[in-house]
mmCIF file of C-alpha atoms in Angstrom:
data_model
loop_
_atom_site.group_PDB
_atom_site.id
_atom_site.type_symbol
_atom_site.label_atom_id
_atom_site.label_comp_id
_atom_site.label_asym_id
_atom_site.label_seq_id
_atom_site.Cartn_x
_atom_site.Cartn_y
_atom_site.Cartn_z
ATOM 1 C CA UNK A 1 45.103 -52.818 107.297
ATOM 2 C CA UNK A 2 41.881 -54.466 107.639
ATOM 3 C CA UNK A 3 39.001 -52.413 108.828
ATOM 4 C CA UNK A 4 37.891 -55.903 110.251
ATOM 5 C CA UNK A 5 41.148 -55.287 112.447
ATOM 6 C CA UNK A 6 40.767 -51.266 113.045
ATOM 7 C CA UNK A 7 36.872 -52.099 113.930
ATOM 8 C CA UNK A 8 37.807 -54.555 116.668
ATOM 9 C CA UNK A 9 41.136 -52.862 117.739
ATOM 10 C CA UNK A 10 38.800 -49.461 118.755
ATOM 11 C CA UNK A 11 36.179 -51.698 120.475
ATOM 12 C CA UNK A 12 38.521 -52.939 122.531
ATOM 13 C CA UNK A 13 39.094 -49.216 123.914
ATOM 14 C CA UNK A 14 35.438 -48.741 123.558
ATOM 15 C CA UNK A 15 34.789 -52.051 125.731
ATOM 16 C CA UNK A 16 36.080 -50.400 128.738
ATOM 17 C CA UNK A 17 32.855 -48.375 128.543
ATOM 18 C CA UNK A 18 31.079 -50.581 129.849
ATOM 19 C CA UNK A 19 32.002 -49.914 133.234
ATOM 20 C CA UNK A 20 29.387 -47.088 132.732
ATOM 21 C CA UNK A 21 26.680 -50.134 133.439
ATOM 22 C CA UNK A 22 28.581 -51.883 136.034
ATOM 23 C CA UNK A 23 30.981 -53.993 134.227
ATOM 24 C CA UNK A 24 34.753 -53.510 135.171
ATOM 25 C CA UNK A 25 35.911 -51.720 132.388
ATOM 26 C CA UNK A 26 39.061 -54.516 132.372
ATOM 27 C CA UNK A 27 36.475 -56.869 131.940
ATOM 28 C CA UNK A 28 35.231 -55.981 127.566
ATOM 29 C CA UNK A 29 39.631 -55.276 126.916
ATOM 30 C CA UNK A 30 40.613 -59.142 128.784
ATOM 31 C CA UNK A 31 38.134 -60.590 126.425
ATOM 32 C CA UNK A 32 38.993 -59.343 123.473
ATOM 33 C CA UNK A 33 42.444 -59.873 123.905
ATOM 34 C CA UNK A 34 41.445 -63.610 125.239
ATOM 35 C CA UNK A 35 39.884 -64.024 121.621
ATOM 36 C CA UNK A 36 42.462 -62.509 119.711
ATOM 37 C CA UNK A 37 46.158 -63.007 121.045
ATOM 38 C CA UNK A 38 47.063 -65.296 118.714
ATOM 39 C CA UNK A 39 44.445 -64.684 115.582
ATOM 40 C CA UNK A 40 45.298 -60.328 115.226
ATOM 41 C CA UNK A 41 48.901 -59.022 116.859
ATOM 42 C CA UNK A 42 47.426 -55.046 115.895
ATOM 43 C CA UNK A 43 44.049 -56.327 117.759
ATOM 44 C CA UNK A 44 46.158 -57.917 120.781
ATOM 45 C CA UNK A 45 48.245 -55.046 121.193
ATOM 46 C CA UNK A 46 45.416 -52.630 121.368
ATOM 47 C CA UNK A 47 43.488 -55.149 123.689
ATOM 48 C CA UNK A 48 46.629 -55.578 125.743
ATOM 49 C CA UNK A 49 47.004 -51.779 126.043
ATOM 50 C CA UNK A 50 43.421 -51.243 126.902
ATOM 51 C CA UNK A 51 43.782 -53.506 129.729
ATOM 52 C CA UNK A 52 46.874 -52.436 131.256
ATOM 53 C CA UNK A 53 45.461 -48.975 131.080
ATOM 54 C CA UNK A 54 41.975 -50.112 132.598
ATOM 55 C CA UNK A 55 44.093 -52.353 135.424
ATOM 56 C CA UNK A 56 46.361 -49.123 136.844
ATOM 57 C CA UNK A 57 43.243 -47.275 137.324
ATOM 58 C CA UNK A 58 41.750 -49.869 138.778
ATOM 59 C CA UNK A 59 44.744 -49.829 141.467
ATOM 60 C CA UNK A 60 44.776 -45.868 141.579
ATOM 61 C CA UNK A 61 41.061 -46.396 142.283
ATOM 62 C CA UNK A 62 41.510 -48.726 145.112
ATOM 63 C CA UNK A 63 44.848 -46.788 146.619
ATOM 64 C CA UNK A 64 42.595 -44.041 146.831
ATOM 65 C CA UNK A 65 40.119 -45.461 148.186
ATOM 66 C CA UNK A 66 42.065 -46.861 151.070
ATOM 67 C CA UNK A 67 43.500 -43.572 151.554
ATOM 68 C CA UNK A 68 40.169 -42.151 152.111
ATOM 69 C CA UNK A 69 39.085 -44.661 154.762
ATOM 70 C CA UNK A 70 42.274 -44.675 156.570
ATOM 71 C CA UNK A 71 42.571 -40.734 156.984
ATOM 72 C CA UNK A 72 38.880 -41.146 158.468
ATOM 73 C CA UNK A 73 37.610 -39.292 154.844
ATOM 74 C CA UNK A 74 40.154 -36.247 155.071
ATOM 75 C CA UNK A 75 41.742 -37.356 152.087
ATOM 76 C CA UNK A 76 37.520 -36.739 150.724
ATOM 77 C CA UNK A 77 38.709 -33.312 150.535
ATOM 78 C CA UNK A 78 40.996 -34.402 147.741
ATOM 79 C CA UNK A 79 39.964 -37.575 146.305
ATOM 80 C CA UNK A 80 36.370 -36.953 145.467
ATOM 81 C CA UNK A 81 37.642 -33.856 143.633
ATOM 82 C CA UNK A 82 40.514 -36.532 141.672
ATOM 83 C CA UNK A 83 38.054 -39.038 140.963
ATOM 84 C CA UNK A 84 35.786 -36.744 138.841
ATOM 85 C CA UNK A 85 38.193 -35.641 136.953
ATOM 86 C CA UNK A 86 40.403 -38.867 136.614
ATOM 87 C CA UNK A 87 36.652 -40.332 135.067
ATOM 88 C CA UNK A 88 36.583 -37.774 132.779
ATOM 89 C CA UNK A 89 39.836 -37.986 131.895
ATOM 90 C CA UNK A 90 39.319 -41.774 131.171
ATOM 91 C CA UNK A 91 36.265 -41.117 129.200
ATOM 92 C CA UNK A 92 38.062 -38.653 126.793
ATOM 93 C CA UNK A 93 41.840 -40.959 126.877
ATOM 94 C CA UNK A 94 38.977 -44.425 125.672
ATOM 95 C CA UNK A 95 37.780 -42.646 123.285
ATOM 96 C CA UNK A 96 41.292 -40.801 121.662
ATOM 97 C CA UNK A 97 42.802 -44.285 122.239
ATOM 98 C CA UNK A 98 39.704 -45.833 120.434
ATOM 99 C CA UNK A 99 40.061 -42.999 117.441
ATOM 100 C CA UNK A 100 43.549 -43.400 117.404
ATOM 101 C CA UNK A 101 42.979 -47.318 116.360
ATOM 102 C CA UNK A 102 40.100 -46.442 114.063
ATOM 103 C CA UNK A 103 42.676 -44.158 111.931
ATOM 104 C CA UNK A 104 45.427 -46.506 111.875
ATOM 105 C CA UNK A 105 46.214 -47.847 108.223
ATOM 106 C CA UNK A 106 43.779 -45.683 106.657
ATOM 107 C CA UNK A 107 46.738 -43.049 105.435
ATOM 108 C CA UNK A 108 48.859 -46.161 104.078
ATOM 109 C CA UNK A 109 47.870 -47.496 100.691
ATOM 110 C CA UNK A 110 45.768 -50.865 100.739
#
């Protein structure tokens, strides 16, 4: 495979970190898979997958914020704890799924 393909497949993982400077981290995986839908199907895919992952948290994100403001912050007790760890948990699942795309192809001959 391409490391043309691996290179962009892993940024569009990475992408989502851009949420870190205000970006929705759907936004970096939508474009990328905008570009290359029907140039790269190993790209698209991991574009596609990006997004979908980036777009449920989104919704969990929302839900629970909702929940919060509807239980007059009781549910604080439990969300703030859940929303640390759900961002590091998305930090550390970007970056596996961005590793994960990186390695692909490199163990099959060229």
């Amino acid at each position: 495979m391409p490391s043309e393909s691996r290179n962009l497949a892993a940024l569009a993982h990475l992408s989502a970190l851009a949420a870190f400077v205000g970006i929705p981290s759907f936004v970096g995986p939508l474009v990328i898979w905008l570009l290359q839908k029907d140039r790269n199907a190993f790209v698209a895919e991991a574009a596609r997958e990006a997004l979908n992952f980036n777009l449920s948290l989104l919704i969990y994100g929302i839900a629970a914020a909702i929940l919060a403001i509807v239980t007059i912050g009781l549910a604080l007790l439990v969300v703030v704890p859940l929303v640390l760890v759900a961002v590091v948990v998305w930090l550390v699942v970007t970056v596996l799924a961005a590793m994960r795309r990186l390695a692909a192809g490199l163990a099959e001959p060229s």
